[in-house]
mmCIF file of C-alpha atoms and ligand atoms in Angstrom:
data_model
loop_
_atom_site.group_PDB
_atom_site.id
_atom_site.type_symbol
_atom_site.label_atom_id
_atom_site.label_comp_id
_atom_site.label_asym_id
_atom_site.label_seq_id
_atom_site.Cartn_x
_atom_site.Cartn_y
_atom_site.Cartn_z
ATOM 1 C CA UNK F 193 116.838 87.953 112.218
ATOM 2 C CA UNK F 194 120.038 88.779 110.605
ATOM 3 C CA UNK F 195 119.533 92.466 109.576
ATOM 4 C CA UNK F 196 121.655 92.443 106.195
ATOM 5 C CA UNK F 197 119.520 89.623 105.132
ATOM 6 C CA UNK F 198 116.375 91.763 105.226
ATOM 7 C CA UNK F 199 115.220 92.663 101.540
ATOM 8 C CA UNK F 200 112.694 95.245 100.935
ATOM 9 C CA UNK F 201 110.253 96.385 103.311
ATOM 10 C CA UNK F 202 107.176 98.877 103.600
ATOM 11 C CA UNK F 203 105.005 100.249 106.849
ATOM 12 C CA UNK F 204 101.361 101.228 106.644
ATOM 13 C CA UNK F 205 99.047 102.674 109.355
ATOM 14 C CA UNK F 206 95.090 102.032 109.330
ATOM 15 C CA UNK F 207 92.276 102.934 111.550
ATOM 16 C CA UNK F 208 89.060 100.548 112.863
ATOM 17 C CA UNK F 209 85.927 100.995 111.043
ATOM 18 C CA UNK F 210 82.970 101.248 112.737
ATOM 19 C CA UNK F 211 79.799 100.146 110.845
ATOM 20 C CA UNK F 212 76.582 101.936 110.765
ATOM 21 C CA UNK F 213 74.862 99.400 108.467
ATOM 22 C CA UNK F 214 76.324 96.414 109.590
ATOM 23 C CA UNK F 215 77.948 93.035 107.332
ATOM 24 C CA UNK F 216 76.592 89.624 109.146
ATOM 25 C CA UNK F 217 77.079 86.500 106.700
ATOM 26 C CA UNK F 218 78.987 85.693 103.486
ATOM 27 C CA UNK F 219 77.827 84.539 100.190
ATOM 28 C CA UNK F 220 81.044 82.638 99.755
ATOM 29 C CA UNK F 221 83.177 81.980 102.382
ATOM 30 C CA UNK F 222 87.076 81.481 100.343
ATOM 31 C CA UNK F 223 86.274 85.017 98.701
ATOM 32 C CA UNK F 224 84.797 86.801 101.775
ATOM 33 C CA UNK F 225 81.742 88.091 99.777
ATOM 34 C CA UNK F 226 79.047 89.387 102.012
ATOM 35 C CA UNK F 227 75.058 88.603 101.525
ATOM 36 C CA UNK F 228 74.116 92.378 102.027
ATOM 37 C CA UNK F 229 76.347 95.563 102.253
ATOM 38 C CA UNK F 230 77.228 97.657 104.623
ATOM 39 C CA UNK F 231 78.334 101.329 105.397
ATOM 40 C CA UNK F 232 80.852 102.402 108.316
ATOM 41 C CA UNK F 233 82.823 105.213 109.362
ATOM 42 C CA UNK F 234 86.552 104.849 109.568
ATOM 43 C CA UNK F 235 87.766 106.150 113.271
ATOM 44 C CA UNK F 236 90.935 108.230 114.158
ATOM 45 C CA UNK F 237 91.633 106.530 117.456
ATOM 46 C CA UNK F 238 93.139 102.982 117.821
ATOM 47 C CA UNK F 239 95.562 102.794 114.951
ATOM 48 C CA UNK F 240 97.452 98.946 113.910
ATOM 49 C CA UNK F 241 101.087 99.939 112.405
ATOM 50 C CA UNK F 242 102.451 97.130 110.337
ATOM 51 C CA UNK F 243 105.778 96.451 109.041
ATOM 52 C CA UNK F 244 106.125 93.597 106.446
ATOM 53 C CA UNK F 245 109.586 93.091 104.722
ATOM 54 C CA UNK F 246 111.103 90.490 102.665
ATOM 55 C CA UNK F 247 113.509 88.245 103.912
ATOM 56 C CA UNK F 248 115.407 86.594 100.921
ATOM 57 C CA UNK F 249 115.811 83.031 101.186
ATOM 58 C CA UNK F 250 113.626 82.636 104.347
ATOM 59 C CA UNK F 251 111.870 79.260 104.306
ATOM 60 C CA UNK F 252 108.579 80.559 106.122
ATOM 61 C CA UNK F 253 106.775 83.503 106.961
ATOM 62 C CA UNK F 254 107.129 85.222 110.377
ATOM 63 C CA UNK F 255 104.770 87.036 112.678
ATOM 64 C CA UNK F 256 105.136 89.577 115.348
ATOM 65 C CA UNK F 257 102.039 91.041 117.297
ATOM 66 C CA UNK F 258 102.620 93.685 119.450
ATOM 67 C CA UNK F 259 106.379 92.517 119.911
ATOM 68 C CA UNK F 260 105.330 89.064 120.760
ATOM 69 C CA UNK F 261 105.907 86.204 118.343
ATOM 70 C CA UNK F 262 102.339 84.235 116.816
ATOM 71 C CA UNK F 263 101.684 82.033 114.347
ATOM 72 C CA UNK F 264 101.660 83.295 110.973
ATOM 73 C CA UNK F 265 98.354 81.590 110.199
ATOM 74 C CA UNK F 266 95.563 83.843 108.436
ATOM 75 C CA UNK F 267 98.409 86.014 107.649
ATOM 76 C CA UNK F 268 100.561 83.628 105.701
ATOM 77 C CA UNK F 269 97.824 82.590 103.795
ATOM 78 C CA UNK F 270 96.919 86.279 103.237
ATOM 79 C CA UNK F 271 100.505 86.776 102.240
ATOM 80 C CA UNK F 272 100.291 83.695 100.069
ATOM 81 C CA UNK F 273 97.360 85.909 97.843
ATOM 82 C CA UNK F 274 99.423 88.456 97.872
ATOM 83 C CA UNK F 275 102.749 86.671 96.661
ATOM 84 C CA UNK F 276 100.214 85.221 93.886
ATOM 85 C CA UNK F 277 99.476 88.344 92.394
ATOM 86 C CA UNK F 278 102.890 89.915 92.841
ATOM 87 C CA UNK F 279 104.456 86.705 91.172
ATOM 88 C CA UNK F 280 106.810 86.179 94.061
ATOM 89 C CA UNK F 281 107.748 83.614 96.400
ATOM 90 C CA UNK F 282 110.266 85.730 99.262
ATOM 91 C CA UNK F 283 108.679 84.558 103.016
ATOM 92 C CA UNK F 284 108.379 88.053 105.071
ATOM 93 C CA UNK F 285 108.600 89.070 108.359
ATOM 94 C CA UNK F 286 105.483 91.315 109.838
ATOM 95 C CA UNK F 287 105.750 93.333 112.445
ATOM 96 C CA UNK F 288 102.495 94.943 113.702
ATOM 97 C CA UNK F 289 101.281 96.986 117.001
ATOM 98 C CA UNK F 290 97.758 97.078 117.440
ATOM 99 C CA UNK F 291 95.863 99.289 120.325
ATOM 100 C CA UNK F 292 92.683 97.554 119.539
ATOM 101 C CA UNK F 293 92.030 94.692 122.110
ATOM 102 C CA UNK F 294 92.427 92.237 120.210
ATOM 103 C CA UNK F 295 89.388 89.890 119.367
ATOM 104 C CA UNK F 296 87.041 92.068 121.410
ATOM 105 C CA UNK F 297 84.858 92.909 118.918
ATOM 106 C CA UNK F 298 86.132 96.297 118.060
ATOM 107 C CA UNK F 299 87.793 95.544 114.553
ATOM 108 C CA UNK F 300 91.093 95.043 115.138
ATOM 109 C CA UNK F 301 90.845 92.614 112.342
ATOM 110 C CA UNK F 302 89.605 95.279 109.823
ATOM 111 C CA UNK F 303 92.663 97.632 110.643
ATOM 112 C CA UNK F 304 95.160 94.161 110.569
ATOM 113 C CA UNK F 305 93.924 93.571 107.683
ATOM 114 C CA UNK F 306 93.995 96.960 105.609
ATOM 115 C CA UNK F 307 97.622 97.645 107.228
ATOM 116 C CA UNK F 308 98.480 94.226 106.447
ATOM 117 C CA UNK F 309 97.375 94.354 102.724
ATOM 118 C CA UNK F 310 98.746 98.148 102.073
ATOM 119 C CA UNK F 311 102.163 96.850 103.497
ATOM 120 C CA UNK F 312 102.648 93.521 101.565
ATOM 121 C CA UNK F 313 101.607 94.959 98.400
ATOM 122 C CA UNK F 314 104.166 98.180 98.395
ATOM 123 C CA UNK F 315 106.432 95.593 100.039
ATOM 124 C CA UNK F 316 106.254 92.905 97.044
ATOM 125 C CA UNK F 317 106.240 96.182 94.750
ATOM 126 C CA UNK F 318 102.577 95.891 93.913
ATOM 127 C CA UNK F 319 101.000 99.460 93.165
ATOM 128 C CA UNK F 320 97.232 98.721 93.626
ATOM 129 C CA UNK F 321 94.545 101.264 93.652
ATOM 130 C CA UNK F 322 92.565 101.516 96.540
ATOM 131 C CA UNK F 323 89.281 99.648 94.568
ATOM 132 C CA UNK F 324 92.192 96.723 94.241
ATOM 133 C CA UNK F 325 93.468 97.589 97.626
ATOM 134 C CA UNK F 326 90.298 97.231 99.166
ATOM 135 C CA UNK F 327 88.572 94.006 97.235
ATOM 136 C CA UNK F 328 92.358 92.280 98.495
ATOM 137 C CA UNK F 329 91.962 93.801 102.027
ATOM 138 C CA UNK F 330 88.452 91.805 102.227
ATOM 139 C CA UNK F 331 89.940 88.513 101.946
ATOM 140 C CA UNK F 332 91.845 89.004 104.884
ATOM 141 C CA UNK F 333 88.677 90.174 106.535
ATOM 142 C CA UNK F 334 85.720 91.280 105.158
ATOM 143 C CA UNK F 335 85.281 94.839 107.190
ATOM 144 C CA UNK F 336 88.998 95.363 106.316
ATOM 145 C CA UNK F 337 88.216 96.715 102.553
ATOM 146 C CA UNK F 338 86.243 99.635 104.366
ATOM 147 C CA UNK F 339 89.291 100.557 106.646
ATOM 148 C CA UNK F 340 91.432 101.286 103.108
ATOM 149 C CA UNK F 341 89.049 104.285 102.800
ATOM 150 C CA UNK F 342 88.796 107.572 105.235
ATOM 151 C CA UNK F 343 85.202 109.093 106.801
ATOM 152 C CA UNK F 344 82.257 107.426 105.765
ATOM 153 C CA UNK F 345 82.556 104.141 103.278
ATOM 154 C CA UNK F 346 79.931 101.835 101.833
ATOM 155 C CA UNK F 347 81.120 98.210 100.945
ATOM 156 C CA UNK F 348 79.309 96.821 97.825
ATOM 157 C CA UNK F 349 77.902 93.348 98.161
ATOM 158 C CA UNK F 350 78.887 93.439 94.616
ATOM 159 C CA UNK F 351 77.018 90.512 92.411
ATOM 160 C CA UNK F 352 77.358 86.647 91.556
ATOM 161 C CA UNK F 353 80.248 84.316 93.192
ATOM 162 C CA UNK F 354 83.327 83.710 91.298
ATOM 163 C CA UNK F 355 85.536 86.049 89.621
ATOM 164 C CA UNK F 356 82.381 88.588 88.758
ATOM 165 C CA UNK F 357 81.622 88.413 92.756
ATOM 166 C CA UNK F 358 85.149 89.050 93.428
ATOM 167 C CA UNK F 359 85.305 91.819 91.407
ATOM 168 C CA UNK F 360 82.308 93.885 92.079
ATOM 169 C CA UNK F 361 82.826 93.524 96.001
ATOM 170 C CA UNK F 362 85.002 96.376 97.054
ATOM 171 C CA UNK F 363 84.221 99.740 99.180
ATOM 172 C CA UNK F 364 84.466 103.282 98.444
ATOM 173 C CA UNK F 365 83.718 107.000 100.093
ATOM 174 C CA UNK F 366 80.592 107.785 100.169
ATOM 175 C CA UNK F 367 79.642 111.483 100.318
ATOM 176 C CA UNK F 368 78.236 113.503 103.443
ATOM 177 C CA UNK F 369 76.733 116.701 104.035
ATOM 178 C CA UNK F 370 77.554 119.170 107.271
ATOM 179 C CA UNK F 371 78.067 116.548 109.890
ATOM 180 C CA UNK F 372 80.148 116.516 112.771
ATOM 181 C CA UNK F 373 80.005 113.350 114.486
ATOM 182 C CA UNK F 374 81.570 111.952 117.884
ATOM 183 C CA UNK F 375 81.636 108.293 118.078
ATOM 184 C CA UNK F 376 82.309 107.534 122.066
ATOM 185 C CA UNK F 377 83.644 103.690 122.506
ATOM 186 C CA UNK F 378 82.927 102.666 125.729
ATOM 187 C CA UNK F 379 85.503 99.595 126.450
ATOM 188 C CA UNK F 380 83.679 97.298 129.177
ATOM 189 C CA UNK F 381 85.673 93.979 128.431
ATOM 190 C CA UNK F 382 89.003 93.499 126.560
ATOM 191 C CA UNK F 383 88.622 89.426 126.509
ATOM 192 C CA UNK F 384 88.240 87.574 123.146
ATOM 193 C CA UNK F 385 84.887 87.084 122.485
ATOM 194 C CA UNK F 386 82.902 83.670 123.181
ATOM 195 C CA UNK F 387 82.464 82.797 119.382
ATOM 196 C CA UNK F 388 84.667 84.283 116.544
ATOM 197 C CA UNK F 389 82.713 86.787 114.494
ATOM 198 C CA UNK F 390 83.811 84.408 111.464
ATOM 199 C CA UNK F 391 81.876 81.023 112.453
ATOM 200 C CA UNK F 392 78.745 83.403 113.975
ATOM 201 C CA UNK F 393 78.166 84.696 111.069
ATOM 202 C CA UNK F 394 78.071 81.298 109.273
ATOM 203 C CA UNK F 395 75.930 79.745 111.997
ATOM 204 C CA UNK F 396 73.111 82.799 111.607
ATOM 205 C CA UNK F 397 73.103 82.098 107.601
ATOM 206 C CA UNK F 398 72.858 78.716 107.912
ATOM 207 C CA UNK F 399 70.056 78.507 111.083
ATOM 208 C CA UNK F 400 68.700 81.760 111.914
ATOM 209 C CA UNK F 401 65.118 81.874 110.670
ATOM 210 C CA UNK F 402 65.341 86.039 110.769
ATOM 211 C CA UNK F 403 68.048 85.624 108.016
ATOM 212 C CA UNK F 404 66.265 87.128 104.820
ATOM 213 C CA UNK F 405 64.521 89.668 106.785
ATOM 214 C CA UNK F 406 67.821 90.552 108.100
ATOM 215 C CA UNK F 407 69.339 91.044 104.569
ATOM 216 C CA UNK F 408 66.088 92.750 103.525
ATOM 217 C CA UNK F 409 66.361 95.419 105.876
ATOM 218 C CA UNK F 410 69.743 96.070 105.879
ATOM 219 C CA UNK F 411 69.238 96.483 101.850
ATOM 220 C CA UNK F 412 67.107 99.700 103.139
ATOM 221 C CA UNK F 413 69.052 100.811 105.790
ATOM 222 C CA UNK F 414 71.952 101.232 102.985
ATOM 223 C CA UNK F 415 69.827 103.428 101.040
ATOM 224 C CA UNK F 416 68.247 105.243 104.307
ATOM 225 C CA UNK F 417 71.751 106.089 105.261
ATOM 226 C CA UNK F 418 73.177 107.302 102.196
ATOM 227 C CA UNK F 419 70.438 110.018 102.002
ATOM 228 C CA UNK F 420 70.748 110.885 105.824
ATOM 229 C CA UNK F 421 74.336 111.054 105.380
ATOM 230 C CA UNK F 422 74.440 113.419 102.150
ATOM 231 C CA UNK F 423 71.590 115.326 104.183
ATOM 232 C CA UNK F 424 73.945 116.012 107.107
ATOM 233 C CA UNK F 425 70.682 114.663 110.030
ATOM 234 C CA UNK F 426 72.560 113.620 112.590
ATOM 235 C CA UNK F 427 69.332 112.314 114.306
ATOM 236 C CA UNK F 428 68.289 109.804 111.123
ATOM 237 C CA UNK F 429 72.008 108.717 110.813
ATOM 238 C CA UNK F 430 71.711 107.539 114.451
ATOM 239 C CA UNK F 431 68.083 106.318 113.982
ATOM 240 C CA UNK F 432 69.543 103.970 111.445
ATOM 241 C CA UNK F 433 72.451 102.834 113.147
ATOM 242 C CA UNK F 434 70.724 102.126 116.179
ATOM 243 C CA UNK F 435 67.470 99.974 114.529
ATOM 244 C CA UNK F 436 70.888 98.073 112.320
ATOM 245 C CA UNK F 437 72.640 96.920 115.045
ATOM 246 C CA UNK F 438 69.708 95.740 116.877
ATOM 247 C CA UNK F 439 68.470 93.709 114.400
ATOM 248 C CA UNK F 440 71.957 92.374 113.609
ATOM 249 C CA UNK F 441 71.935 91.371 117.057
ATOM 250 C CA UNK F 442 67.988 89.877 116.687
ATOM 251 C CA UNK F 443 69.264 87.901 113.978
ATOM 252 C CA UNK F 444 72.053 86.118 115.799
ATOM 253 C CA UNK F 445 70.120 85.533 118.330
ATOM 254 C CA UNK F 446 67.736 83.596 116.751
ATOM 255 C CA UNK F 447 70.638 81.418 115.038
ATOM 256 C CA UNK F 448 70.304 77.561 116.902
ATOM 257 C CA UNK F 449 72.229 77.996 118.687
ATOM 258 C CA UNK F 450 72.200 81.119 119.863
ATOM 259 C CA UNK F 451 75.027 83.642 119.299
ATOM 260 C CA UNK F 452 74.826 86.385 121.887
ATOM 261 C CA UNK F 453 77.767 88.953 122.266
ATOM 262 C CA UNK F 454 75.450 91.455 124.187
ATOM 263 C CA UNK F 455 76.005 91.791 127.941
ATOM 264 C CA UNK F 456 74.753 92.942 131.508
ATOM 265 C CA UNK F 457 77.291 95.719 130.689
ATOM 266 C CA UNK F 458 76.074 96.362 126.734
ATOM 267 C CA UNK F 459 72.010 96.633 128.210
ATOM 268 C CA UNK F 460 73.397 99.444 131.008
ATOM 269 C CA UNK F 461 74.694 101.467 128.363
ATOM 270 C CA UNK F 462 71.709 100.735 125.879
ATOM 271 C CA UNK F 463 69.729 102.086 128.881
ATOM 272 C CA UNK F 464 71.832 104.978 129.382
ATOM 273 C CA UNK F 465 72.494 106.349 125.553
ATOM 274 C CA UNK F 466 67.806 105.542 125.601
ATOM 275 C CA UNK F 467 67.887 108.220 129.238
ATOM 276 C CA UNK F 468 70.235 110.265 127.159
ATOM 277 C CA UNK F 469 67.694 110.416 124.140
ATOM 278 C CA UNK F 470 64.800 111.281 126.463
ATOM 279 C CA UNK F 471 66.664 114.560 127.790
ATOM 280 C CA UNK F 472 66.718 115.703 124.611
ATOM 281 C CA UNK F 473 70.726 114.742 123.313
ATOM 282 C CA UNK F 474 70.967 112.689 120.054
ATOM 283 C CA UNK F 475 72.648 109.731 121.227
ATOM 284 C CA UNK F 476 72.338 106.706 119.532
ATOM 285 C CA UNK F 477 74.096 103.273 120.260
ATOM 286 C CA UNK F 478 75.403 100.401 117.863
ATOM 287 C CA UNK F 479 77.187 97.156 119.319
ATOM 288 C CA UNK F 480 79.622 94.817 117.088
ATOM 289 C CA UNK F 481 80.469 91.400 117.533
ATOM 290 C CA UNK F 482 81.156 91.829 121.304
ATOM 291 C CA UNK F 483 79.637 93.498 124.335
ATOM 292 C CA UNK F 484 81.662 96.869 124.028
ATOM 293 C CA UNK F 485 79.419 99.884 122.807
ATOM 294 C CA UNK F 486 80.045 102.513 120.851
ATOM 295 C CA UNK F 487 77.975 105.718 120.759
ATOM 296 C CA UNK F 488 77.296 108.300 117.631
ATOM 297 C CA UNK F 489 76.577 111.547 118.682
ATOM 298 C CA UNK F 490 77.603 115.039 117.778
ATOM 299 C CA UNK F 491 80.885 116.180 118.237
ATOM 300 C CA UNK F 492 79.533 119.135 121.358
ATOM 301 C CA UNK F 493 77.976 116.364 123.157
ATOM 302 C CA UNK F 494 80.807 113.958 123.140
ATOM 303 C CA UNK F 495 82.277 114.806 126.922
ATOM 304 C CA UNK F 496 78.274 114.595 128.304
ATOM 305 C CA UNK F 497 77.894 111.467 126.184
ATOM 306 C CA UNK F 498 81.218 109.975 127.872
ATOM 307 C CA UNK F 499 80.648 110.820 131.773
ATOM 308 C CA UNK F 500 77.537 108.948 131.193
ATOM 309 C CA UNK F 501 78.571 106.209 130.311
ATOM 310 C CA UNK F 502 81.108 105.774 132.895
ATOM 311 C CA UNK F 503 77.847 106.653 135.544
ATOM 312 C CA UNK F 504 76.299 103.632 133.649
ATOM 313 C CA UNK F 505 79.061 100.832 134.446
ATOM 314 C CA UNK F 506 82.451 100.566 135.272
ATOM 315 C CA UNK F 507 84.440 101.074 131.967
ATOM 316 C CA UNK F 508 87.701 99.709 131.362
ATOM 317 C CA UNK F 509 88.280 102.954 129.366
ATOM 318 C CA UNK F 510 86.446 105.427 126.786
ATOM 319 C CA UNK F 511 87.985 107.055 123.269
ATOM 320 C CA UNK F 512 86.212 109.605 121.695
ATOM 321 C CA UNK F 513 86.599 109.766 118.116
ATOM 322 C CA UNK F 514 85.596 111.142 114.974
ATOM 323 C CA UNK F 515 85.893 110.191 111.452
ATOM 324 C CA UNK F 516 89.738 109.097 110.352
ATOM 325 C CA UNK F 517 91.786 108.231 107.720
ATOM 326 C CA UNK F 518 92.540 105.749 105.541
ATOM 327 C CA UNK F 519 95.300 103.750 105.110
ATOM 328 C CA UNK F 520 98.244 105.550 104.822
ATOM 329 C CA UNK F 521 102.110 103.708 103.313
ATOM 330 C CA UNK F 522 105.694 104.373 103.843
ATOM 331 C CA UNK F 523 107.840 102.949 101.989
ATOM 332 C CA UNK F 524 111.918 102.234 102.595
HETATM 333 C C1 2P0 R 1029 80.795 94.874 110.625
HETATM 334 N N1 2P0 R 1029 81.406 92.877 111.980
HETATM 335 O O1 2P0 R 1029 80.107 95.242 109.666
HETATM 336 C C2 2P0 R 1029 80.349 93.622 111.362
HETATM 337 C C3 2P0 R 1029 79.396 93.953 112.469
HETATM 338 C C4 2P0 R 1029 81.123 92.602 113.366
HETATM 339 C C5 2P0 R 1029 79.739 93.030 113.596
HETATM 340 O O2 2P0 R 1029 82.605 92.718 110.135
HETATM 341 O O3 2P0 R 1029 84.854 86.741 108.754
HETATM 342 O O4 2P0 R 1029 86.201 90.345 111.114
HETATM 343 O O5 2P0 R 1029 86.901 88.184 108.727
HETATM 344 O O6 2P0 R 1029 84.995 88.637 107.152
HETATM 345 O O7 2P0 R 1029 85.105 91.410 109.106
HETATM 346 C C6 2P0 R 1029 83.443 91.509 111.934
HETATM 347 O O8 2P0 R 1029 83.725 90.520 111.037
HETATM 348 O O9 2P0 R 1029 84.706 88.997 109.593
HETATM 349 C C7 2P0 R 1029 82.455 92.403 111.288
HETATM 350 P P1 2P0 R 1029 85.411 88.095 108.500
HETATM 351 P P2 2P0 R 1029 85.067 90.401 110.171
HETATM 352 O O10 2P0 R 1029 81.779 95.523 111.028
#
């Protein structure tokens, strides 16, 4: 790249999201709008950093993951929405170092996506809310809109398909009482997962015969979390989580075929965070679209939490971390 070509340029910094009340299936697929929503809680470990600036007169976009060249696909055409709305045509170049393993089922694509979406914006001088921020972050990937927002954050399924569906799908803070969670992630496998979390989803909609009562319960999980949340109970805020993600992972199992991202390694730790709960120490588990588990707990547990887990199996590595940020821009 020849420096003195480069036109302007912006860097933002977003967090995973881990979800509490989980999103599994859209409504439409080109808009990213989800069947039920969902509620998450933004971490402060495992930041992406992304770069994206303008390069005048470039003939295609350019894309740089953790220093190594890729193909620009779902970001070009998530740059092309973005050039839409800004009324621009400049190709960019985007540079962006993620510690997430990528594709292991631990959201890397919700913080690519938020950075991505914060960066191009400022860098195509768009000045979006974060409402707008958000409902543009979800077509990159729909858990990126809750990544936009810090702490807890509830995504809104939002209504109808089209333009109305569009615009009533976005996330936002949600408000919590005295609470002082840990969240322990408990890497056991870095690999990409098996089946992306994109066709899964699709394949549970269209064949899983647990669908509705999926979407049914997840409808009252939503409203069972707000109120444990805004009551500060620890214990019912794990409850939830807990009974969510193993009925996210009932449903996908059921799909024909089966989609199964829990392994030996998940169970052992499912086992462990259960012994945990017997001795009296609110642990509760959730599992994503992967076999790496993540445990809520409070914050004064955290380091008994952890050496559990690593008596359980042999993890790759453990974060603790708490509620983060969201996405943050820099501008220049
Ligand atoms: C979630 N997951 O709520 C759920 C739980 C994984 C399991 O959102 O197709 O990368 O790009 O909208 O957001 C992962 O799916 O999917 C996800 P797309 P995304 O966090």
């Amino acid at each position: 790249n020849d420096p003195s070509a480069a036109g302007p340029g912006a860097t933002a910094v977003a967090h995973p999201n881990i979800a509490l009340v989980k999103y599994w299936g859209k409504r439409d697929e080109t808009l990213a709008l989800p069947v039920t929503g969902s509620l998450s809680v933004t971490l402060d470990v495992l930041p992406t950093t992304t770069r994206v600036t303008l390069i005048p007169g470039a003939t295609r976009d350019v894309v740089v993951l953790n220093g190594e060249p890729v193909g620009a696909g779902r970001v070009g055409g998530f740059l092309d929405l973005v050039r839409a709305l800004a009324g621009r045509g400049e190709r960019a170049l985007v540079e962006s170092d993620n510690q997430v393993p990528t594709g292991a089922g631990l959201a890397s694509s919700a913080a690519g996506f938020a950075a991505l979406a914060a960066a191009a914006t400022a860098a195509y001088g768009l000045d979006l809310g974060g409402r707008e921020l958000s409902r543009l972050a979800r077509r990159g990937s729909g858990s990126a809109c809750r990544s936009v927002f810090g702490g807890f954050v509830q995504w809104h399924a939002g209504s109808g398909g089209g333009h109305a569906g569009d615009l009533s799908s976005y996330a936002e803070s949600v408000p919590v009482g005295a609470l002082d969670p840990a969240l322990v992630v408990a890497v056991t496998d870095t690999g990409a997962k098996a089946v992306p979390s994109r066709d899964a989803m699709r394949r549970t909609v269209a064949t899983s015969p647990l669908y509705e009562a999926w979407a049914r319960t997840c409808e009252k999980d939503l409203a069972r979390m707000r109120d444990a949340l805004v009551h500060g109970d620890i214990t019912a805020v794990g409850a939830i989580t807990e009974g969510n993600a193993l009925c996210m992972h009932a449903v996908m199992l059921a799909a024909r075929p089966a989609v199964r991202y829990l392994s030996g390694a998940s169970l052992a730790i499912l086992d462990a965070v259960a012994a945990l709960r017997a001795d009296g120490v609110p642990a509760y588990a959730t599992v994503d679209a992967g076999p790496n588990v993540v445990v809520l707990c409070s914050r004064g547990d955290a380091a008994r939490v952890a050496a559990v887990l690593r008596a359980a199996w042999p993890v790759r590595s453990i974060h603790v971390a708490g509620p983060g940020p969201g996405v943050t821009v820099e501008g220049g």
